[in-house]
Amino acid sequence: MDVSDILAAHAEKQKAVTVEKDIPLVIDAGFLTVTDLNPVDAESYNEDLEGYLMSTARDGIQALVGALFSLPTTSSEEGPIAQLPPPTTQLPRAKPLPKPKPPTKWELFAKAKGIQHRKRDKKVWDEEKQEWVNRWGWKGANKDKETQWLTEVPANADVDHDPRKAARDERKARIAKNERQHQQNLARVQGASAQSGTAPNADRKKQIDRTLATTRTSTASMGKFDRTLEGEKKLKGVKRKAKVSADAEKSRDLAIIQKLEREPSAKKAKSSSGNGVLNVRKAIRAASKGKGSAALARESGGGKGKKGRK
Amino acid sequence: MLRTVKPKNARAKRALQARESKEVEDPRTAIFVKGTHAGEKVHGAMKELMALKRPHAISFSRKNAVRPFEDASPLEFWAQKNDASLFVVGQSTKKRPDGMTFVRTYDARVLDMCEVGVDKWVSMSEFKTPKSTPGHKPLMHFASELFDSHPRLIQLKSMLMDFFNGEVIDSVCLAGLEHVISVSLAPTPPSLNSATPADTLQASTSKQDAELPRVHVRAYTVRLLASGTRTPRVELAPMGPSMDLSLRRHAAADPEMLKQAMRRPRLRKQDAAKGLGKKRKNVELDEMGDVRGRIHVAKQDLAKLQTRRMKGLKPARDVAGDGDESDGPGQRRKRRRSE
């Protein structure tokens, strides 16, 4: 029996669906993408642009389709469904990764003790009604004690003992306890995150502190003579900066020394120690009660100032 | 910044939950924004890109004075408000005629941008051929060696993949493969050919941009023909739109932000045990599917090994009344020496 014809036909078929390239095509089946890294053939590109683009695209897609059809498949009504491998290309995410939920106090305890989580059904079987009812919530089984028509009362109960109210109070107390624990868990997480340095309002606090520091040094005396409030803290981190460089400082100090070494000016010397006995400037000041020579002259002249004041 | 709202009812809560970040993300929603003047070409191109991107596309019908490269704050606001992370901004100016800017965001902040000029554009309606079903995933084809070496084109490839195909899926219906987006480049200019990637990074961009090859974006429909083998034979037919683009300005991603955006979720426990991802030492799955671990203990000092305490094994006492249980041989020797 001659099978060469069959083999040739098979080879022919294979040829039609295989693609030969100098550089093998890079296929990312997860993203249904194929990249052809062969350089563009300038000659055929210039000759027939659309035809060239389509033929390269066909080759690439043929290889991609070949890769997709060789993946493991499951059948469905619409046709085979190929199971894709995870993509090899890395694309940036649109949102940050979700943060894991912080464990509650109970979860921490259960983990330390090795307690396995057991899922509790939401429904329980009601023998009387012969049907599944909610464990809690609407028509919940936890309200049976409050709704039943007859309740046993212990013999030593108070006169005003209301078994329905007692059951209801107990249930409400459980709810309140759960809510309290929930709030404690939230507060614990908040505290932990604040300790790690990223409190939600840390920025705002810093901003307020900075504004306060600015206002405290914004009075005429730069805050030196301000009345401090009770419990007000000293400003931290305020330092005077020397703005002068070493050279400038040196020349400044030298100038001061030179000034000191210089003889007192003629004017000053005359006024301060003219005749030796009387210091005229001081005498005027004492006589005018610190108001100066002009005021003294006015007063002695006719008391103009007094009249005006009245 | 939008105010943070606390949901008041279950529906609002579900809607907000759908917006929260997920381990495996939904496809990016694209917003198509027209600038102060878009022009016919860009207008048509954006319309048809949107037709391909549907249903994950939002069109802004009004003109907006938005310049992504100068001030990206309106984009960031829209990204937050619409829960979108991709923008196509169309703007035609005298200096840069028929420009389209692709903008990607991360966490409602701009990640990177890429501006292209539409040189030639042929509408979908000019090809009298069957079209693909809206909402089907396209196959993608990139042809040029520069997509692997040149930073600008690596960015373009990443951007277009994110635009058309950026959703991680675990399975695809093979009968639903209907169309192809093919992105090819003109022949590589010799200046880029000889240059090493390090050089292209350093070289001044303005000079390089002029030399970057033109980008041809084509859309084809796929016909799968029986070939007699398991793999069908592929025939393509032009579907449109077809665009010739030239690369213009771009803004690369901030390395710090990109690093955050590239973070992958940790592999699930099951996968980790199988040894996918990072190699885990000393943990293996046996044939029964149980996880078995090996632990290593430091070398033990057998001299200090606590054996059963029996009277017969105890050393003979030399001091009367010394009933110390922990009396080891070492201690005894010491005492003897001191005597």
XYZ file of C-alpha atoms in Angstrom:
649
model
C 0.000 0.000 0.000
C 1.339 3.369 -0.967
C 0.879 6.032 1.665
C 3.100 8.636 0.094
C 0.073 10.464 -1.340
C -1.566 10.647 2.063
C 1.639 11.824 3.678
C 2.131 14.445 0.990
C -1.426 15.683 1.437
C -0.909 15.886 5.180
C 2.350 17.776 4.732
C 0.558 20.170 2.408
C -2.109 20.835 5.010
C 0.484 21.391 7.715
C 2.307 23.815 5.480
C -0.777 25.961 5.143
C -1.081 26.426 8.903
C 2.549 26.779 9.915
C 4.492 30.008 9.734
C 8.216 30.209 9.087
C 10.035 33.332 10.236
C 13.700 34.228 10.680
C 13.062 35.358 14.233
C 10.362 33.249 15.878
C 7.173 35.124 16.763
C 6.637 36.081 20.384
C 3.195 34.910 21.442
C 1.463 36.069 24.594
C -1.595 33.825 24.642
C -2.881 35.353 27.878
C -3.381 38.723 26.182
C -4.142 37.207 22.723
C -1.159 39.108 21.388
C 1.585 38.227 18.973
C 4.720 40.288 18.366
C 6.668 39.919 15.151
C 10.234 41.063 15.825
C 11.424 40.567 12.263
C 12.596 43.770 10.606
C 10.178 45.304 8.138
C 10.937 44.442 4.527
C 11.379 47.876 2.950
C 11.057 46.663 -0.635
C 7.677 45.024 -0.387
C 6.566 47.758 2.042
C 7.149 50.420 -0.587
C 5.684 48.322 -3.371
C 2.321 47.413 -1.872
C 1.721 48.799 1.592
C -1.723 47.399 2.332
C -0.907 43.992 0.894
C 2.321 43.771 2.866
C 0.687 44.784 6.145
C -2.084 42.252 5.651
C 0.266 39.415 4.777
C 2.476 39.996 7.842
C -0.630 40.277 9.995
C -1.958 37.031 8.549
C 1.282 35.208 9.328
C 1.320 36.508 12.882
C -2.325 35.720 13.493
C -1.935 32.258 11.998
C 0.779 31.523 14.528
C -1.315 32.977 17.351
C -4.401 30.999 16.334
C -2.217 27.883 16.167
C -1.059 28.526 19.722
C -4.613 29.195 20.925
C -6.041 26.067 19.324
C -3.355 23.900 20.903
C -4.357 25.031 24.406
C -6.468 22.704 26.553
C -10.152 23.319 25.866
C -13.519 22.644 27.403
C -16.605 22.355 25.265
C -19.614 24.620 25.509
C -22.724 25.430 23.505
C -20.990 28.189 21.540
C -17.948 26.104 20.750
C -14.689 25.130 22.399
C -13.391 27.370 25.185
C -9.618 27.538 25.457
C -8.048 27.826 28.898
C -5.531 30.654 28.645
C -2.202 30.727 30.460
C -1.396 33.810 32.569
C -0.119 36.681 30.420
C 3.622 37.203 30.047
C 3.440 40.925 29.267
C 3.280 43.123 32.343
C 0.834 45.978 32.097
C 0.531 48.594 34.829
C -2.421 48.339 37.140
C -5.151 50.989 37.143
C -5.578 50.985 40.909
C -3.339 49.967 43.779
C -3.539 46.461 45.162
C -6.332 46.023 47.693
C -5.172 46.218 51.269
C -5.832 43.152 53.397
C -8.510 43.626 56.046
C -6.973 44.052 59.503
C -7.750 41.088 61.786
C -10.194 41.593 64.627
C -9.277 40.865 68.209
C -11.146 37.596 68.039
C -9.384 36.588 64.836
C -6.024 37.250 66.455
C -7.010 35.215 69.476
C -8.359 32.374 67.346
C -5.161 32.299 65.353
C -3.008 32.198 68.468
C -5.088 29.390 69.903
C -5.415 27.560 66.598
C -9.198 27.798 66.528
C -10.583 26.938 63.116
C -13.241 29.150 61.592
C -16.526 27.278 61.403
C -19.114 28.752 59.109
C -22.490 29.006 60.751
C -25.556 28.602 58.589
C -27.810 31.596 58.335
C -30.868 29.353 58.532
C -31.931 26.952 61.239
C -34.519 24.188 61.118
C -37.726 24.954 62.984
C -39.294 21.755 64.271
C -42.690 23.283 64.905
C -43.077 25.031 61.597
C -41.224 22.240 59.754
C -39.266 24.695 57.674
C -35.972 26.592 57.569
C -36.117 29.970 59.272
C -33.581 32.746 59.626
C -31.295 32.461 62.620
C -31.620 36.198 63.119
C -33.167 39.159 61.350
C -36.605 39.122 59.767
C -38.699 36.420 61.507
C -35.478 35.302 63.113
C -35.336 32.351 65.456
C -33.591 34.456 68.097
C -36.854 36.303 68.729
C -38.859 33.196 69.616
C -38.846 33.953 73.325
C -40.319 37.376 72.690
C -43.081 36.292 70.370
C -44.326 33.021 71.860
C -47.827 33.279 73.313
C -47.075 31.556 76.610
C -43.934 31.866 78.708
C -42.969 30.002 81.828
C -42.275 32.292 84.778
C -40.081 31.090 87.630
C -41.800 30.809 90.988
C -39.542 33.333 92.687
C -39.947 35.972 90.016
C -40.770 39.576 90.875
C -44.300 40.801 90.586
C -43.444 43.039 87.663
C -41.271 40.476 85.894
C -41.959 40.585 82.165
C -40.342 37.574 80.460
C -40.778 39.110 77.009
C -39.042 42.299 78.010
C -36.277 40.357 79.717
C -35.621 38.310 76.571
C -35.693 41.407 74.432
C -33.319 43.290 76.726
C -30.934 40.365 76.666
C -30.976 40.282 72.864
C -30.487 44.027 72.620
C -27.595 43.803 75.050
C -25.919 41.207 72.828
C -26.333 43.502 69.830
C -24.891 46.423 71.773
C -21.947 44.321 72.908
C -21.215 43.274 69.359
C -21.343 46.846 68.165
C -19.037 47.923 70.986
C -16.520 45.254 70.057
C -16.750 46.321 66.442
C -15.963 49.910 67.411
C -13.077 48.739 69.574
C -11.633 46.819 66.660
C -11.890 49.896 64.462
C -10.249 52.036 67.132
C -7.463 49.514 67.577
C -6.687 49.571 63.864
C -6.790 53.352 63.900
C -4.388 53.473 66.821
C -2.026 51.012 65.183
C -1.942 52.995 61.974
C -1.357 56.221 63.921
C 1.588 54.632 65.669
C 3.108 53.510 62.418
C 3.206 57.171 61.425
C 0.437 57.633 58.900
C -2.441 59.066 60.867
C -5.185 60.306 58.578
C -5.133 63.870 59.955
C -1.394 64.106 60.561
C -1.001 66.484 57.648
C -3.729 68.760 58.923
C -2.224 68.806 62.408
C 1.157 69.736 61.057
C -0.409 72.504 59.020
C -2.218 73.926 62.061
C 0.944 73.809 64.141
C 2.821 75.683 61.484
C 0.134 78.381 61.282
C 0.148 78.763 65.064
C 3.921 79.130 65.122
C 3.697 81.827 62.473
C 1.057 83.807 64.363
C 3.002 83.646 67.605
C 5.910 85.423 66.046
C 3.796 87.862 64.096
C 3.248 90.524 66.805
C 5.227 93.737 66.974
C 7.626 92.284 69.467
C 8.025 89.059 67.485
C 6.251 87.267 70.312
C 8.684 88.352 72.979
C 6.252 90.300 75.169
C 3.120 88.330 74.464
C 1.068 87.089 77.336
C 1.337 83.325 77.358
C -1.788 81.356 77.933
C -1.969 78.776 80.631
C -0.537 75.502 79.442
C 0.935 77.030 76.306
C 4.088 75.326 75.265
C 7.290 76.963 74.320
C 7.859 77.193 70.620
C 10.041 74.418 69.482
C 12.535 74.401 66.753
C 12.776 78.191 66.378
C 16.356 79.141 65.948
C 17.927 82.344 64.854
C 20.015 81.841 61.854
C 23.244 83.737 61.344
C 22.783 85.158 57.913
C 26.273 86.591 57.655
C 29.152 84.636 56.285
C 32.437 84.282 58.155
C 34.102 87.070 56.186
C 31.195 89.436 56.600
C 31.102 88.738 60.312
C 34.770 89.489 60.655
C 34.548 92.807 58.854
C 31.427 93.736 60.850
C 33.159 93.073 64.163
C 36.251 94.930 63.083
C 34.102 97.921 62.238
C 32.570 97.884 65.715
C 35.983 97.740 67.359
C 37.221 100.610 65.242
C 34.196 102.650 66.226
C 34.908 102.009 69.901
C 38.546 102.894 69.551
C 37.745 106.190 67.868
C 37.725 109.324 69.975
C 34.345 110.548 71.092
C 32.984 113.087 68.645
C 33.402 116.778 69.390
C 29.665 117.424 69.674
C 29.085 114.652 72.153
C 32.045 115.617 74.258
C 30.859 119.197 74.434
C 27.316 118.394 75.455
C 28.125 115.712 77.977
C 30.863 117.466 79.872
C 30.862 121.131 78.995
C 31.788 122.960 82.197
C 32.308 119.925 84.242
C 29.740 120.697 86.962
C 26.368 120.907 85.276
C 25.124 118.494 82.709
C 22.713 120.739 80.832
C 20.967 117.951 79.017
C 20.240 116.111 82.232
C 19.108 119.308 83.938
C 16.609 120.075 81.204
C 15.302 116.603 81.382
C 14.802 116.762 85.113
C 13.160 120.206 85.011
C 10.758 119.342 82.224
C 9.976 115.956 83.745
C 11.346 114.220 80.729
C 9.390 116.278 78.179
C 12.330 118.120 76.674
C 13.475 121.669 76.277
C 10.698 122.698 73.879
C 7.961 121.800 76.375
C 9.826 123.622 79.139
C 9.992 126.793 77.030
C 6.282 126.574 76.221
C 5.267 126.171 79.850
C 7.364 129.016 81.045
C 6.159 131.185 78.127
C 2.416 131.355 79.068
C 0.864 127.953 79.740
C -0.509 127.575 76.246
C -0.490 123.873 76.489
C -2.625 123.836 79.641
C -5.275 125.997 78.072
C -5.446 123.791 75.090
C -5.774 120.702 77.219
C -8.802 122.152 78.971
C -10.842 66.267 44.909
C -14.133 64.483 45.221
C -15.624 64.219 48.629
C -15.647 60.773 50.135
C -19.197 59.587 50.554
C -20.508 57.056 52.961
C -23.128 54.922 51.259
C -26.607 55.451 52.635
C -28.240 52.372 51.163
C -27.304 48.915 49.962
C -27.336 49.819 46.290
C -24.980 52.743 46.763
C -22.767 50.511 48.857
C -22.577 47.920 46.101
C -21.808 50.612 43.545
C -18.936 51.899 45.676
C -17.671 48.383 46.284
C -17.565 47.792 42.533
C -15.198 50.758 42.281
C -12.813 49.520 44.924
C -9.517 48.088 43.799
C -9.460 44.387 43.059
C -6.741 41.817 42.804
C -7.623 40.985 39.204
C -8.778 44.180 37.595
C -11.628 44.911 35.246
C -10.749 46.243 31.806
C -9.824 49.889 31.751
C -12.632 52.256 30.870
C -11.616 54.800 28.287
C -12.907 58.357 28.119
C -12.880 60.072 24.762
C -12.413 63.811 25.133
C -12.485 66.353 22.356
C -10.261 69.369 22.819
C -11.142 72.902 21.816
C -10.933 71.907 18.174
C -10.628 68.325 17.037
C -11.161 68.363 13.302
C -12.940 65.864 11.103
C -10.150 63.322 10.918
C -9.550 63.057 14.647
C -13.247 63.191 15.327
C -13.876 60.205 13.069
C -10.885 58.294 14.375
C -11.993 58.743 17.969
C -15.530 57.707 17.150
C -14.417 54.465 15.583
C -11.843 53.719 18.258
C -14.696 54.096 20.663
C -16.794 51.679 18.613
C -13.998 49.130 19.013
C -13.560 49.855 22.720
C -17.234 49.533 23.608
C -18.736 48.821 26.143
C -15.825 50.115 28.229
C -15.913 53.573 26.710
C -17.350 56.917 27.705
C -17.693 59.766 25.249
C -17.554 63.382 26.306
C -19.714 65.139 23.772
C -18.675 68.694 24.596
C -15.474 70.429 23.750
C -13.084 70.764 26.648
C -10.121 73.085 26.889
C -7.777 70.403 28.131
C -4.047 70.210 27.467
C -2.750 66.967 28.978
C 0.921 67.850 28.677
C 0.484 71.191 30.409
C -2.106 70.526 33.076
C -3.436 67.042 33.663
C -5.652 67.941 36.620
C -8.978 67.840 34.700
C -8.088 64.341 33.499
C -7.374 63.240 37.031
C -10.688 64.645 38.167
C -12.561 62.843 35.390
C -10.704 59.630 36.107
C -11.869 59.730 39.693
C -15.390 60.786 38.896
C -16.029 58.283 36.106
C -13.915 55.448 37.463
C -11.971 55.459 34.211
C -8.242 55.008 33.797
C -7.634 55.679 30.137
C -8.155 58.809 28.063
C -8.055 59.639 24.412
C -7.840 63.379 23.941
C -8.325 64.693 20.421
C -6.960 68.120 19.640
C -6.008 69.741 16.401
C -3.878 72.874 16.442
C -1.867 74.713 13.883
C 1.355 73.541 15.429
C 0.237 69.939 15.936
C -2.539 69.158 13.474
C -4.816 66.168 14.079
C -3.364 65.074 17.384
C -4.628 62.316 19.623
C -3.204 61.857 23.099
C -3.456 58.541 24.897
C -3.290 59.009 28.658
C -3.133 56.246 31.232
C -3.766 56.826 34.905
C -2.870 54.955 38.049
C -4.939 55.556 41.159
C -6.568 58.548 39.407
C -3.187 60.155 38.781
C -1.626 60.414 35.346
C 0.859 57.614 34.762
C 2.068 58.186 31.225
C 1.034 59.910 28.039
C 1.679 59.426 24.360
C 0.653 61.806 21.620
C 0.176 60.686 18.051
C -0.711 62.568 14.940
C -3.296 61.058 12.599
C -1.737 61.301 9.148
C -4.173 59.155 7.252
C -7.480 57.802 8.289
C -9.946 55.504 6.502
C -13.288 54.925 8.116
C -14.889 51.583 8.840
C -17.741 52.411 6.522
C -15.476 52.725 3.499
C -14.702 49.010 3.637
C -17.760 47.143 2.428
C -16.954 44.055 4.481
C -18.542 42.324 7.484
C -17.715 43.882 10.856
C -16.948 42.300 14.181
C -19.409 42.033 17.046
C -19.054 44.875 19.553
C -17.624 43.759 22.849
C -15.618 40.833 21.479
C -11.976 40.670 22.396
C -9.638 41.407 19.509
C -6.449 39.543 18.685
C -3.454 41.840 18.564
C -0.501 41.830 16.245
C 2.602 44.005 16.519
C 5.207 43.935 13.801
C 8.618 45.519 14.131
C 11.777 44.859 16.067
C 11.468 48.307 17.662
C 8.559 47.105 19.803
C 11.163 45.242 21.802
C 13.967 47.777 21.876
C 12.856 51.403 21.561
C 11.354 52.927 24.730
C 8.831 55.024 22.809
C 7.458 52.040 20.945
C 7.503 49.792 23.997
C 5.314 52.440 25.605
C 3.051 52.596 22.563
C 2.664 48.836 22.527
C 1.858 48.740 26.217
C -0.614 51.589 25.774
C -2.433 49.982 22.841
C -2.517 46.588 24.546
C -4.015 48.244 27.587
C -6.489 50.040 25.373
C -7.749 47.051 23.407
C -6.857 43.968 25.390
C -5.745 44.884 28.878
C -7.957 42.480 30.774
C -6.623 39.287 32.293
C -8.981 36.472 31.371
C -8.623 32.783 32.089
C -10.474 31.426 29.084
C -11.660 32.534 25.669
C -14.255 31.107 23.314
C -12.379 30.143 20.176
C -15.394 30.784 17.962
C -15.547 34.343 19.282
C -12.184 35.363 17.842
C -13.493 37.724 15.202
C -11.121 40.565 14.581
C -7.505 41.614 14.697
C -5.863 44.901 15.549
C -2.590 44.966 13.707
C 0.046 47.569 14.561
C 2.983 47.716 12.173
C 5.804 50.137 11.685
C 7.392 51.565 8.597
C 10.916 50.260 7.894
C 13.292 51.194 10.680
C 15.366 54.257 9.761
C 19.124 53.556 9.727
C 19.760 55.986 12.586
C 17.630 53.861 14.888
C 18.921 50.657 13.431
C 22.521 51.236 14.387
C 21.879 52.956 17.670
C 21.995 50.862 20.773
C 19.055 51.156 23.175
C 21.223 53.054 25.654
C 21.926 55.679 23.021
C 18.287 56.101 22.104
C 17.476 56.721 25.730
C 20.007 59.476 26.061
C 19.557 61.159 22.743
C 17.506 64.308 22.660
C 13.931 63.355 22.008
C 13.027 66.135 19.632
C 15.520 64.978 17.062
C 14.625 61.340 17.539
C 10.916 61.928 17.198
C 11.272 63.155 13.666
C 13.013 59.943 12.784
C 10.619 57.564 14.482
C 8.923 55.397 11.884
C 5.283 55.825 11.043
C 2.808 53.545 12.790
C 0.164 51.726 10.752
C -2.865 50.599 12.697
C -5.162 48.275 10.799
C -8.211 46.288 11.815
C -9.058 43.050 10.052
C -11.767 40.459 10.449
C -10.630 36.865 10.836
C -12.048 33.932 8.949
C -11.078 30.514 10.216
C -11.107 27.938 7.423
C -10.907 24.190 7.843
C -7.406 23.030 7.042
C -7.749 19.346 7.737
C -5.694 19.696 10.904
C -6.659 20.818 14.386
C -5.453 24.348 13.662
C -7.636 26.203 11.167
C -6.272 28.274 8.340
C -6.562 31.999 8.906
C -7.792 34.441 6.302
C -7.963 38.159 6.975
C -10.207 40.773 5.408
C -9.848 44.510 6.061
C -12.535 45.783 8.388
C -11.400 49.310 9.160
C -10.713 51.720 10.622
C -7.184 52.045 9.324
C -4.940 54.774 10.620
C -1.446 55.965 9.907
C -0.019 57.591 12.995
C 3.159 59.516 13.680
C 4.575 59.677 17.168
C 4.795 63.117 18.741
C 5.210 64.217 22.345
C 5.184 61.756 25.168
C 5.510 61.657 28.937
C 7.149 58.617 30.417
C 5.854 57.120 33.624
C 7.291 58.304 36.908
C 9.534 55.408 38.000
C 8.194 55.389 41.546
C 4.594 55.377 40.396
C 5.321 52.777 37.751
C 6.884 50.538 40.358
C 3.730 50.732 42.417
C 1.553 50.138 39.370
C 3.560 47.076 38.397
C 2.992 45.349 41.734
C 1.371 41.970 41.298
C -0.934 40.306 43.795
C 0.631 37.518 45.773
C -0.126 34.091 44.399
C -2.877 32.176 46.063
C -1.898 29.569 48.622
C -2.777 26.684 46.369
C -0.641 27.998 43.547
C 2.194 28.829 45.885
C 2.280 25.279 47.209
C 2.493 23.968 43.678
C 5.658 25.962 43.247
C 4.324 28.569 40.833
C 5.869 31.939 41.237
C 8.646 32.131 43.777
C 10.387 28.892 44.570
C 9.569 27.685 48.014
C 12.180 25.586 49.670
C 11.435 22.467 51.674
C 7.723 22.437 50.883
C 6.330 19.879 48.493
C 3.097 18.210 47.546
C 3.053 14.431 47.770
C 0.975 12.137 45.569
C -1.977 12.387 47.906
C -2.045 16.154 47.565
C -0.820 16.800 51.088
C 1.678 19.545 51.695
C 4.825 18.151 53.244
C 7.526 20.249 54.774
C 11.045 19.502 55.919
C 12.547 21.330 58.849
C 16.176 21.561 59.744
C 17.351 21.293 63.341
C 20.800 22.320 64.465
C 23.227 19.596 65.492
C 22.222 18.164 68.822
C 24.550 17.839 71.774
C 23.911 14.321 72.924
C 25.865 14.852 76.130
C 23.099 17.152 77.316
C 20.358 14.800 76.307
C 17.881 14.275 79.112
C 17.313 10.573 79.562
C 15.023 8.815 81.970
C 16.009 9.363 85.516
C 16.543 6.038 87.192
C 18.210 5.330 90.430
C 20.477 2.734 88.987
C 21.840 5.137 86.385
C 22.673 7.820 88.848
C 26.350 8.256 89.624
C 27.458 7.102 93.027
C 27.238 9.852 95.599
C 30.402 10.840 97.363
C 28.852 13.507 99.603
C 26.191 12.224 101.956
C 22.890 14.094 101.784
C 23.601 15.670 98.396
C 20.357 14.773 96.724
C 20.584 17.237 93.849
C 18.831 15.703 90.876
C 20.626 17.781 88.281
C 23.923 16.442 89.362
C 25.567 15.661 86.040
C 28.918 14.008 85.412
C 30.512 17.358 84.596
C 29.570 18.913 87.866
C 30.835 15.927 89.729
C 34.201 16.160 88.099
C 34.500 19.779 89.040
C 33.741 19.094 92.607
C 36.311 16.393 92.727
C 38.942 18.700 91.409
C 38.175 21.247 94.078
C 38.532 18.694 96.795
